[in-house]
Amino acid sequence: MALNSDQLNPPSLKAEGIQIDPIEDAKMVINMGPHHPSTHGVLRIVLELDGEVILKATPHMGFVHTGIEKEGEYQTYLKAVTLTDRMDYVSASLNNMAYTLAVEKLFGVEPPPRGQYLRVIMCELQRIASHMVWLGTHALDIGAMTMFFFTFRDREKILDLTEMMSGVRMMPSWIVPGGLRGDAPENYVERVKRVIDELPRRFDEYEILIDQNPIWRERTQGIGVITPEECYSLGVSGPTLRGSGVPHDLRKAVPYSSYDHFKFEIPVGEYGDVYDRYRVRMAEMRQSREIIKQALENLPDGPINVDDRKIVPPPRKELDHSMEAVIHHFKIWTEGMHPPVGEAYVPIEGPKGELGFYLVSNGSSYPWRMHERPPSFMNLQALSKMCEGRLIADVVAIIGSIDIILGEIDR
Amino acid sequence: MTESTPSDTNNIEPKECIEARKIREAYPDAILEVKEFRGDTRITIKKEYVPEVIRMMRDDPDLDFNFFSECLGVDYLDPQRGGYILGKKHRFEVVYNLYSLPDKRTGRGRNRRIFIKAAIPEEDCSVASVTDIYPGANFPEREIYDMFGITFTGHPDLRRILMSDDWIGHPQRKDYPLGGERVQFTDGKFGPSVGEGVVQHPGESFFGKTASVIEKS
């Protein structure tokens, strides 16, 4: 609080002829970012402060806006898949999945079971990898440096699996409308099994490191509290919503890609603070591992793509003896696929929350409008509410706990 | 006006979904179109009724759309041939994506999603903001304003959100030219929609130097 004129100027000072003017407004405005290391990219937050207490936090974004939604309108449906990778770049497979499901909804098709199971395996591996990035950077922000090295070491093994499948570590674009670009390579199942068998030990390691750590608890418990009702009206979803105690998971509520075949639990928090969101994500990693384990055990045989030559190009060996296959091949790679006129939106449970693509088709091979519902973007709206009345140091913990990716916010 | 879809077996009422019936009861002339596509319902309404209808969606206990998923804009202008595609009579639509989130703690929520579309003509590019009903509409509405130039009356903080503050034009409009960015951030003197800044872009996506704010230069 600002001192008034009398407090600032005691009689002793007045006698010496010194006059100190009071500050008109006690409020101070400071910029956090855009190059602050804890902003996970380039996010600028304008903080209005009273002393060190935050009155209001206004996020400013758009620094890495690349016009992906606009660009998507000028790419064919198949080519636009590669753009979706670049939105949330730490969980690219899930973006592919959301986009692909929307295109498939326009067509009204669904890939065969093996394709769906392989998609689930890829997505859940990616979810674990995404949560590992979150955990590493979140802990790093709060001051637990070792965590970063631990999680990035283990994430590398998951990226190796993605590379084994698609040839690319981070931007696989392997899930495409109609199924996948190709089947799993030899030994893929064994390799995945080896990695996920090791994971519980790793998770235990993380928890031993920080779970009972008094500094970690001091920095996270009771900080950044948000109630379920606030989450609803702000459109906050995913682990942030579950951290507030709402057992809602789109994999259970609206099952897609045969998620209803797997048994898993929805971890929830109690108080909706930073610590609860941390606990929820830790538990989610274990649940994702359970899903992968079940998917590997019951991985069906058979085709991975839909049997529709208007959506999926014919296999190479057919081109040698079938003129029709050559025509289909030519058509799909030059013109693209033509979904019927209509609009589709399929929400999936992304690592950050409800992730979905809104596609408007006018019957041509280009989407008329491609819009992503970015979970980080919506979740960021809760930032001001969480920060109110807290200290500057807590902002770092709160941003980390919302798990934002600026590539997705700015698109 | 009423559409009868025999395949629609999810609802008890064979003719129309409960949301459309409720809107019709309260505001008889609000609905322009009700469409079912692959299990999703999209209700197009006149833009004057947006706040009332959205409020009803949230407050009516039978509807109970407690979760604001998002809202987005769509431009239906055909930049090459002129006119609007798909036989639309309005240029823009703002789509409100609402979700009735099933909350196991309270037993509320119907696990249903609805898309309310507001028809917005080019001449009168504005619609009432729903930020007082769902605070979560704040960022998405700013994004629509930024990208499509649709103003939201009553929005507490309607500024550009993704583009820089001195940007000219609204990039997601269909008549906004692609390519040709020479200099950015120069107090609105250059930019893709300012005549002299436009460079021809090889490709089907370039429709010439057109933009609604070209006079500004």
XYZ file of C-alpha atoms in Angstrom, chain A residues 61-371:
311
model
C -0.045 -14.129 -27.489
C 0.411 -14.406 -31.222
C 4.198 -14.233 -31.330
C 4.492 -17.530 -33.181
C 1.301 -17.205 -35.222
C 1.916 -19.019 -38.482
C -1.534 -18.986 -40.041
C -1.966 -22.756 -40.007
C -5.764 -22.559 -40.177
C -5.603 -20.345 -43.254
C -2.940 -22.516 -44.825
C -5.073 -25.586 -44.225
C -7.757 -24.185 -46.496
C -5.316 -24.288 -49.408
C -4.037 -27.824 -48.885
C -5.821 -31.014 -49.805
C -7.230 -33.067 -46.961
C -4.259 -35.414 -47.003
C -1.620 -32.686 -47.112
C -3.228 -30.737 -44.267
C -2.340 -33.586 -41.885
C 1.265 -32.425 -41.862
C 0.163 -28.967 -40.760
C -1.598 -30.336 -37.722
C 1.685 -31.743 -36.383
C 3.026 -28.238 -36.056
C 0.226 -27.029 -33.804
C 0.886 -28.896 -30.598
C 4.359 -30.052 -31.436
C 4.918 -32.183 -28.347
C 1.869 -34.343 -29.024
C 1.736 -34.414 -32.798
C 0.050 -37.809 -33.131
C -2.968 -36.638 -31.171
C -3.406 -33.674 -33.470
C -3.232 -36.002 -36.465
C -5.797 -38.161 -34.743
C -8.251 -35.325 -34.082
C -7.977 -34.034 -37.629
C -8.232 -37.484 -39.139
C -11.310 -38.384 -37.127
C -13.023 -35.207 -38.334
C -12.264 -36.050 -41.973
C -13.453 -39.600 -41.425
C -16.648 -38.285 -39.901
C -17.249 -36.255 -43.054
C -16.873 -39.447 -45.076
C -18.690 -41.566 -42.521
C -15.999 -44.237 -42.415
C -13.992 -45.925 -39.700
C -10.736 -47.845 -40.085
C -10.573 -51.578 -39.273
C -9.738 -52.704 -35.709
C -5.999 -53.104 -36.260
C -5.753 -49.555 -37.542
C -7.705 -48.276 -34.570
C -5.544 -50.172 -32.082
C -2.311 -48.979 -33.646
C -3.664 -45.438 -33.472
C -4.426 -45.891 -29.790
C -0.910 -47.170 -29.143
C 0.647 -44.217 -30.954
C -1.595 -41.703 -29.234
C -1.068 -43.027 -25.745
C 2.702 -43.207 -26.203
C 2.547 -39.630 -27.373
C 0.450 -38.643 -24.380
C 3.072 -40.067 -22.022
C 5.781 -38.226 -23.951
C 3.792 -35.004 -23.763
C 3.265 -35.370 -20.040
C 6.979 -36.036 -19.635
C 7.795 -32.772 -21.374
C 5.291 -31.064 -19.111
C 6.726 -32.656 -15.960
C 10.306 -31.853 -16.895
C 9.670 -28.220 -17.737
C 7.199 -27.664 -14.902
C 9.672 -29.007 -12.362
C 12.461 -27.022 -13.985
C 10.448 -23.833 -13.604
C 9.938 -24.482 -9.922
C 13.582 -25.315 -9.456
C 13.914 -29.082 -9.630
C 16.511 -29.268 -12.360
C 17.206 -33.002 -12.230
C 13.667 -33.819 -13.236
C 14.198 -32.305 -16.652
C 17.054 -34.668 -17.437
C 15.162 -37.675 -16.123
C 12.019 -37.083 -18.159
C 13.792 -36.090 -21.355
C 15.952 -39.205 -21.123
C 12.823 -41.382 -20.979
C 10.916 -39.367 -23.554
C 13.705 -40.090 -26.009
C 12.814 -43.791 -25.835
C 9.221 -43.017 -26.792
C 10.386 -40.782 -29.627
C 12.537 -43.692 -30.808
C 9.364 -45.768 -31.040
C 7.683 -43.044 -33.085
C 10.733 -42.984 -35.313
C 10.611 -46.739 -35.691
C 7.011 -46.492 -36.848
C 7.129 -43.421 -39.048
C 10.753 -42.526 -39.614
C 10.288 -39.199 -37.844
C 10.775 -38.449 -34.170
C 8.432 -35.575 -33.525
C 6.212 -34.886 -36.543
C 5.060 -38.328 -37.633
C 1.910 -37.493 -39.653
C 1.406 -41.228 -39.513
C -2.290 -41.156 -38.720
C -4.027 -40.083 -41.922
C -7.641 -40.100 -43.112
C -8.577 -43.707 -43.768
C -6.140 -45.317 -41.380
C -2.389 -45.099 -41.068
C 0.341 -44.540 -43.619
C 1.701 -47.992 -42.973
C 1.581 -50.966 -40.685
C 3.823 -51.363 -37.657
C 7.296 -52.607 -38.563
C 8.685 -55.928 -37.400
C 9.542 -56.091 -33.707
C 7.535 -52.946 -33.045
C 5.290 -54.671 -30.543
C 8.273 -56.149 -28.685
C 10.045 -52.815 -28.619
C 6.974 -51.024 -27.252
C 6.570 -53.745 -24.631
C 10.165 -53.344 -23.532
C 9.739 -49.595 -23.156
C 6.465 -49.698 -21.272
C 7.699 -52.460 -18.966
C 10.347 -50.083 -17.795
C 8.015 -47.112 -17.374
C 6.509 -47.808 -13.905
C 9.985 -47.800 -12.414
C 10.620 -44.452 -14.050
C 7.371 -43.015 -12.761
C 8.287 -44.179 -9.261
C 11.627 -42.474 -9.679
C 9.962 -39.174 -10.550
C 7.667 -39.406 -7.596
C 10.484 -40.218 -5.199
C 12.285 -37.146 -6.476
C 9.596 -34.554 -5.969
C 6.397 -35.962 -4.515
C 7.367 -35.711 -0.859
C 9.773 -32.877 -1.376
C 8.772 -30.111 1.072
C 9.830 -27.340 -1.306
C 7.746 -28.841 -4.108
C 4.749 -29.083 -1.833
C 5.162 -25.541 -0.563
C 5.314 -24.227 -4.089
C 2.345 -26.197 -5.425
C -0.191 -26.955 -2.702
C -3.026 -24.480 -2.390
C -1.742 -22.443 -5.339
C -3.745 -21.606 -8.445
C -7.035 -23.003 -7.218
C -9.920 -23.192 -9.692
C -13.384 -24.588 -9.072
C -15.258 -26.912 -11.443
C -17.908 -24.256 -12.123
C -15.258 -21.795 -13.243
C -13.757 -24.491 -15.456
C -17.128 -25.125 -17.110
C -17.872 -21.558 -18.010
C -14.312 -20.838 -19.103
C -14.149 -23.940 -21.288
C -11.261 -25.388 -19.303
C -10.856 -29.102 -19.949
C -8.456 -31.965 -19.591
C -6.223 -32.545 -16.563
C -6.954 -29.015 -15.326
C -10.658 -29.845 -15.111
C -9.981 -33.244 -13.600
C -7.644 -31.675 -11.063
C -10.684 -29.778 -9.796
C -12.420 -33.074 -9.134
C -14.618 -33.615 -12.192
C -14.242 -37.187 -13.442
C -14.682 -36.332 -17.103
C -12.661 -37.905 -19.872
C -13.750 -37.808 -23.504
C -12.201 -41.230 -24.032
C -14.939 -42.550 -21.746
C -17.723 -40.037 -22.370
C -17.610 -40.172 -26.180
C -15.420 -43.183 -27.024
C -13.599 -42.942 -30.341
C -11.141 -45.274 -32.030
C -12.259 -48.234 -29.854
C -11.291 -46.651 -26.541
C -14.314 -48.428 -25.099
C -12.395 -51.714 -25.432
C -9.889 -50.759 -22.785
C -10.150 -50.654 -19.041
C -8.704 -47.599 -17.407
C -9.528 -45.156 -14.665
C -10.017 -41.426 -14.652
C -7.749 -39.908 -12.011
C -9.191 -36.845 -10.305
C -7.914 -34.267 -7.897
C -9.655 -32.751 -4.930
C -8.737 -29.116 -4.427
C -8.009 -27.979 -7.966
C -4.587 -26.587 -7.128
C -1.257 -26.971 -8.880
C -0.370 -30.024 -6.831
C -3.620 -31.798 -7.771
C -3.042 -31.171 -11.444
C 0.435 -32.609 -11.020
C -0.977 -35.706 -9.311
C -3.621 -36.142 -12.025
C -1.079 -36.071 -14.820
C 1.229 -38.468 -12.997
C -1.663 -40.903 -12.594
C -2.667 -40.394 -16.222
C 0.730 -41.536 -17.410
C 0.236 -44.807 -15.556
C -3.260 -45.182 -17.010
C -1.939 -44.543 -20.518
C 0.586 -47.286 -19.951
C -2.256 -49.624 -18.963
C -4.094 -48.800 -22.191
C -0.995 -49.480 -24.300
C -0.466 -52.773 -22.505
C -4.031 -53.899 -23.233
C -3.833 -52.725 -26.836
C -0.620 -54.664 -27.412
C -2.039 -57.816 -25.865
C -5.197 -57.710 -27.967
C -3.714 -56.225 -31.129
C -5.838 -57.744 -33.898
C -4.532 -58.860 -37.272
C -5.858 -57.709 -40.573
C -5.892 -54.550 -42.642
C -5.178 -51.131 -41.163
C -6.877 -48.925 -43.739
C -10.456 -48.532 -44.884
C -11.266 -50.377 -48.057
C -12.180 -47.326 -50.085
C -9.953 -46.339 -52.965
C -11.365 -42.824 -52.933
C -9.837 -42.220 -49.522
C -6.819 -44.519 -49.309
C -4.503 -45.036 -52.283
C -4.152 -48.645 -53.480
C -1.159 -50.715 -52.333
C 1.902 -50.646 -54.566
C 1.617 -54.239 -55.780
C -1.836 -53.602 -57.223
C -0.508 -50.896 -59.504
C 1.421 -53.521 -61.502
C -1.603 -55.290 -62.869
C -4.686 -53.140 -62.398
C -5.452 -50.106 -64.541
C -8.159 -49.095 -62.119
C -5.671 -49.010 -59.282
C -3.403 -46.742 -61.318
C -6.304 -44.382 -61.945
C -7.188 -44.314 -58.261
C -3.561 -43.776 -57.352
C -3.294 -40.887 -59.810
C -6.549 -39.310 -58.717
C -5.814 -39.372 -55.016
C -2.327 -37.939 -55.315
C -3.240 -35.217 -57.782
C -6.777 -34.254 -56.860
C -7.171 -35.594 -53.380
C -10.241 -36.954 -51.682
C -13.681 -35.415 -51.981
C -15.768 -35.665 -48.815
C -19.466 -34.853 -49.067
C -20.767 -31.397 -48.226
C -21.114 -30.996 -44.490
C -19.426 -30.069 -41.255
C -17.719 -32.271 -38.747
C -16.238 -31.890 -35.302
C -14.852 -34.802 -33.321
C -13.564 -34.013 -29.840
C -10.790 -36.191 -28.485
C -9.040 -36.180 -25.144
C -5.727 -34.531 -25.858
C -2.948 -34.332 -23.277
C -3.994 -30.736 -22.575
C -7.753 -31.133 -22.836
C -10.536 -31.350 -25.347
C -8.921 -31.292 -28.759
C -10.945 -31.235 -31.935
C -10.991 -30.003 -35.475
C -13.965 -28.231 -36.956
C -14.009 -28.902 -40.676
C -16.376 -27.344 -43.189
C -16.482 -29.184 -46.495
C -17.988 -27.778 -49.658
C -17.497 -31.008 -51.567
C -14.117 -30.099 -53.049
C -10.808 -31.679 -52.138
C -9.816 -28.687 -50.006
C -11.345 -28.016 -46.606
C -13.365 -24.821 -46.802
C -12.561 -24.089 -43.181
C -10.188 -25.908 -40.911
C -10.330 -24.820 -37.318
